[in-house]
């Protein structure tokens, strides 16, 4: 299908619409005004632009993945009932999230785009629990402390040179992925992540765990593998002191394949 006629959307009570895996480039404007449309799948098309009219009155689930979008239409941010947005593998460069927008959104998948900043106002996205932003161009992440329900955050394969300080306010965070970023060190403030169960810092430039990590009592999985070229790091600094390797009695999985970390003999005495 390459074109959808406008009268196609005269089905007043339509609730689910799947137009995935076609050759669509545009969508009729009336789609965003359909009163009962809750689930829309437009993935795997060639869409470059979505209609900017209508308020998506009943929209709960939207899949825009595998298209050619450079930005999201402003009216999509007005969808008050939207709970899941999948927009991975597009060409998004910015998310213009304004005040009091996407208050019901729980899942945001924007991986494989061109985003350089991940941030939103305090009054927006207060229900978010899952964010996948891997494989972007992120060099700045500034999350509001109102995102108290965020549990899963994937920032792998970006351009972060430091752990964003705003992450330390995410007290419900259980899974954090920072792998494949040019991060040199972790910060002591990460000890505030009392709900953290899985941490992936593989293929970063981290060579030492902060002493404060002993406070991460719920950490079950720690991944520190490394595929980067080792000669970049001064091996004399590759030390984990016993106190730096936290007394994480709760650990169930520890992956140190190809790691740059040098571990002293008594580093695991208390594990």
Coordinates of C-alpha atoms in Angstrom, one line a residue:
X1 CA 0.0 0.0 0.0
X2 CA 1.4 3.4 -1.0
X3 CA -1.6 5.6 -0.4
X4 CA -4.5 5.7 2.1
X5 CA -7.6 7.6 0.9
X6 CA -9.2 9.9 3.5
X7 CA -12.6 8.1 3.4
X8 CA -10.8 5.0 4.7
X9 CA -10.9 6.6 8.1
X10 CA -14.7 7.0 8.2
X11 CA -14.9 3.9 10.4
X12 CA -16.1 5.9 13.4
X13 CA -15.6 3.2 16.1
X14 CA -12.2 2.0 14.9
X15 CA -10.0 1.1 17.9
X16 CA -7.0 -0.8 16.4
X17 CA -5.2 0.1 13.2
X18 CA -2.2 -1.7 11.7
X19 CA -0.7 -0.3 8.6
X20 CA 2.8 -1.6 9.2
X21 CA 5.2 -3.0 6.5
X22 CA 3.8 -1.0 3.6
X23 CA 5.2 1.8 1.4
X24 CA 3.4 4.7 3.0
X25 CA 5.0 8.2 2.9
X26 CA 2.2 10.2 4.3
X27 CA -0.9 9.6 6.5
X28 CA -4.3 11.5 6.0
X29 CA -4.9 14.3 8.5
X30 CA -8.1 12.8 9.8
X31 CA -6.4 9.9 11.5
X32 CA -5.4 11.9 14.5
X33 CA -9.0 13.0 15.1
X34 CA -10.6 9.6 15.2
X35 CA -12.4 9.5 18.6
X36 CA -11.9 5.8 19.5
X37 CA -8.5 5.0 17.9
X38 CA -6.3 3.7 20.7
X39 CA -3.7 1.4 19.0
X40 CA -1.8 2.5 15.9
X41 CA 1.0 0.7 14.2
X42 CA 2.6 2.6 11.3
X43 CA 6.0 0.9 11.6
X44 CA 8.2 -0.2 8.6
X45 CA 7.0 2.4 6.1
X46 CA 8.7 5.3 4.5
X47 CA 6.8 8.0 6.5
X48 CA 8.6 11.4 6.6
X49 CA 5.9 13.5 8.2
X50 CA 2.8 12.9 10.3
X51 CA -0.3 15.2 10.3
X52 CA -0.2 18.0 12.8
X53 CA -3.9 18.4 13.2
X54 CA -6.1 16.6 15.8
X55 CA -5.3 15.6 19.4
X56 CA -5.3 11.8 19.2
X57 CA -8.2 11.8 21.8
X58 CA -8.0 8.0 22.7
X59 CA -4.4 7.1 21.6
X60 CA -2.7 4.7 24.0
X61 CA -0.1 2.8 21.9
X62 CA 1.8 4.2 18.9
X63 CA 4.4 2.4 16.8
X64 CA 6.3 4.7 14.4
X65 CA 9.5 2.6 14.3
X66 CA 11.4 2.0 11.1
X67 CA 10.4 5.2 9.3
X68 CA 12.1 8.4 8.1
X69 CA 10.8 10.9 10.7
X70 CA 13.1 13.7 11.7
X71 CA 10.7 15.1 14.3
X72 CA 7.5 14.2 15.9
X73 CA 4.4 16.3 15.2
X74 CA 3.4 18.7 18.0
X75 CA -0.1 17.3 18.3
X76 CA 1.3 13.9 19.2
X77 CA 2.6 15.5 22.5
X78 CA -1.1 16.4 23.1
X79 CA -2.2 12.8 23.3
X80 CA -3.2 12.7 27.0
X81 CA -3.8 8.9 27.1
X82 CA -0.6 7.8 25.3
X83 CA 1.1 5.1 27.3
X84 CA 3.6 3.6 24.8
X85 CA 5.6 5.3 22.0
X86 CA 7.9 3.3 19.8
X87 CA 9.8 5.5 17.5
X88 CA 13.1 3.6 17.1
X89 CA 15.1 3.6 13.9
X90 CA 14.0 6.9 12.5
X91 CA 16.1 10.1 12.1
X92 CA 14.8 12.1 15.1
X93 CA 17.2 14.9 16.2
X94 CA 15.1 16.4 19.0
X95 CA 12.2 15.7 21.3
X96 CA 10.3 18.9 22.0
X97 CA 8.5 17.8 25.2
X98 CA 6.8 20.7 26.7
X99 CA 5.2 21.3 30.1
X100 CA 2.4 18.9 31.2
X101 CA 2.9 16.7 28.2
X102 CA 2.8 12.9 28.0
X103 CA 1.7 12.6 31.6
X104 CA 0.4 9.0 31.1
X105 CA 3.4 7.8 29.1
X106 CA 5.1 4.8 30.5
X107 CA 7.3 3.4 27.7
X108 CA 9.5 5.5 25.4
X109 CA 11.6 3.8 22.8
X110 CA 13.7 6.2 20.7
X111 CA 16.8 4.1 20.1
X112 CA 18.7 4.3 16.8
X113 CA 18.0 7.9 16.1
X114 CA 20.1 11.1 16.1
X115 CA 19.2 12.6 19.4
X116 CA 21.9 14.7 21.2
X117 CA 19.9 15.6 24.3
X118 CA 17.5 13.7 26.5
X119 CA 15.5 16.1 28.8
X120 CA 12.0 17.2 29.6
X121 CA 10.2 19.6 32.0
X122 CA 9.3 18.6 35.6
X123 CA 5.6 18.5 34.8
X124 CA 6.0 16.1 31.9
X125 CA 6.3 12.3 31.6
X126 CA 5.8 11.8 35.4
X127 CA 4.6 8.2 34.8
X128 CA 7.5 7.1 32.7
X129 CA 9.0 3.7 33.7
X130 CA 11.0 2.6 30.6
X131 CA 13.3 4.5 28.3
X132 CA 15.4 3.0 25.6
X133 CA 17.7 5.7 24.1
X134 CA 20.6 3.6 23.0
X135 CA 22.4 4.2 19.7
X136 CA 21.9 7.9 19.5
X137 CA 24.3 10.9 19.6
X138 CA 23.5 11.8 23.3
X139 CA 26.1 13.9 25.0
X140 CA 23.7 15.4 27.5
X141 CA 21.1 13.7 29.7
X142 CA 19.2 15.9 32.2
X143 CA 16.2 14.0 33.7
X144 CA 13.9 15.9 36.1
X145 CA 13.6 14.6 39.7
X146 CA 9.9 14.1 39.1
X147 CA 10.6 11.0 37.0
X148 CA 10.4 9.0 40.2
X149 CA 8.8 5.9 38.6
X150 CA 11.6 5.3 36.0
X151 CA 12.8 1.7 36.4
X152 CA 14.7 0.9 33.2
X153 CA 17.1 3.2 31.4
X154 CA 19.3 2.2 28.4
X155 CA 21.8 4.8 27.3
X156 CA 24.2 2.5 25.6
X157 CA 26.2 3.5 22.4
X158 CA 26.1 7.2 22.9
X159 CA 28.6 10.0 23.5
X160 CA 28.3 10.5 27.2
X161 CA 31.7 11.3 28.8
X162 CA 30.4 11.3 32.4
X163 CA 27.5 9.7 34.3
X164 CA 24.7 12.2 34.3
X165 CA 24.2 13.5 37.8
X166 CA 20.4 13.7 37.3
X167 CA 20.3 9.9 37.2
X168 CA 21.1 9.7 40.9
X169 CA 17.6 11.0 41.7
X170 CA 15.9 8.1 40.0
X171 CA 15.3 6.2 43.2
X172 CA 13.1 3.5 41.5
X173 CA 15.7 2.7 38.8
X174 CA 16.4 -1.1 38.7
X175 CA 18.3 -1.4 35.4
X176 CA 20.9 1.0 34.1
X177 CA 22.9 0.5 30.9
X178 CA 25.8 2.9 30.2
X179 CA 27.8 0.6 28.0
X180 CA 29.7 1.8 24.9
X181 CA 30.0 5.4 26.1
X182 CA 33.4 7.2 26.6
X183 CA 32.8 7.4 30.4
X184 CA 36.0 7.6 32.3
X185 CA 34.7 7.2 35.9
X186 CA 31.6 6.5 37.9
X187 CA 30.4 8.9 40.6
X188 CA 29.9 8.4 44.3
X189 CA 26.4 9.8 44.0
X190 CA 25.3 6.6 42.2
X191 CA 25.1 5.0 45.7
X192 CA 21.7 6.7 46.0
X193 CA 20.3 4.2 43.4
X194 CA 19.0 2.0 46.2
X195 CA 16.7 0.0 43.9
X196 CA 19.4 -0.8 41.3
X197 CA 19.6 -4.5 40.4
X198 CA 21.5 -4.5 37.1
X199 CA 24.3 -2.2 36.0
X200 CA 26.1 -2.4 32.6
X201 CA 29.3 -0.3 32.2
X202 CA 30.9 -2.6 29.6
X203 CA 33.1 -1.0 27.0
X204 CA 33.6 2.3 28.8
X205 CA 36.8 3.7 30.1
X206 CA 36.0 3.0 33.7
X207 CA 38.8 1.3 35.6
X208 CA 37.6 1.6 39.2
X209 CA 34.4 1.2 41.2
X210 CA 33.7 3.9 43.8
X211 CA 34.0 2.9 47.4
X212 CA 30.4 4.1 47.9
X213 CA 29.1 1.2 45.8
X214 CA 28.9 -0.9 48.9
X215 CA 25.6 0.8 49.5
X216 CA 24.0 -0.8 46.4
X217 CA 22.6 -3.7 48.4
X218 CA 20.1 -4.8 45.8
X219 CA 22.6 -5.1 42.9
X220 CA 22.3 -8.5 41.3
X221 CA 24.1 -8.1 38.0
X222 CA 27.3 -6.2 37.2
X223 CA 28.7 -6.2 33.7
X224 CA 32.2 -4.7 33.2
X225 CA 33.4 -6.5 30.0
X226 CA 35.4 -4.5 27.5
X227 CA 36.0 -4.7 23.7
X228 CA 37.8 -1.3 23.4
X229 CA 41.5 -1.1 22.6
X230 CA 43.3 -1.6 25.9
X231 CA 46.3 0.6 25.0
X232 CA 44.2 3.7 25.5
X233 CA 44.3 3.2 29.3
X234 CA 47.3 3.5 31.6
X235 CA 47.5 0.0 33.0
X236 CA 49.1 1.3 36.2
X237 CA 45.7 2.8 37.1
X238 CA 43.8 -0.4 36.6
X239 CA 43.2 -1.2 40.2
X240 CA 40.2 -2.2 42.2
X241 CA 41.0 -1.8 45.9
X242 CA 39.2 -4.2 48.3
X243 CA 37.1 -1.3 49.5
X244 CA 36.3 -0.3 46.0
X245 CA 34.9 -3.7 45.2
X246 CA 31.8 -3.4 47.3
X247 CA 30.6 -5.9 49.7
X248 CA 27.8 -6.8 47.3
X249 CA 26.6 -10.0 48.9
X250 CA 23.5 -9.7 46.7
X251 CA 25.4 -10.2 43.4
X252 CA 24.2 -13.1 41.4
X253 CA 26.0 -12.3 38.1
X254 CA 29.4 -10.7 37.5
X255 CA 30.8 -10.4 34.0
X256 CA 34.4 -9.4 33.7
X257 CA 35.3 -10.7 30.2
X258 CA 38.1 -8.7 28.6
X259 CA 37.9 -6.2 31.4
X260 CA 40.5 -3.5 32.1
X261 CA 40.1 -3.9 35.8
X262 CA 43.0 -5.3 37.8
X263 CA 41.6 -7.0 40.9
X264 CA 43.7 -7.3 44.1
X265 CA 43.6 -10.8 45.6
X266 CA 41.4 -9.8 48.6
X267 CA 38.9 -7.8 46.6
X268 CA 36.3 -10.5 46.8
X269 CA 36.8 -11.7 50.3
X270 CA 33.5 -10.3 51.5
X271 CA 31.4 -11.4 48.5

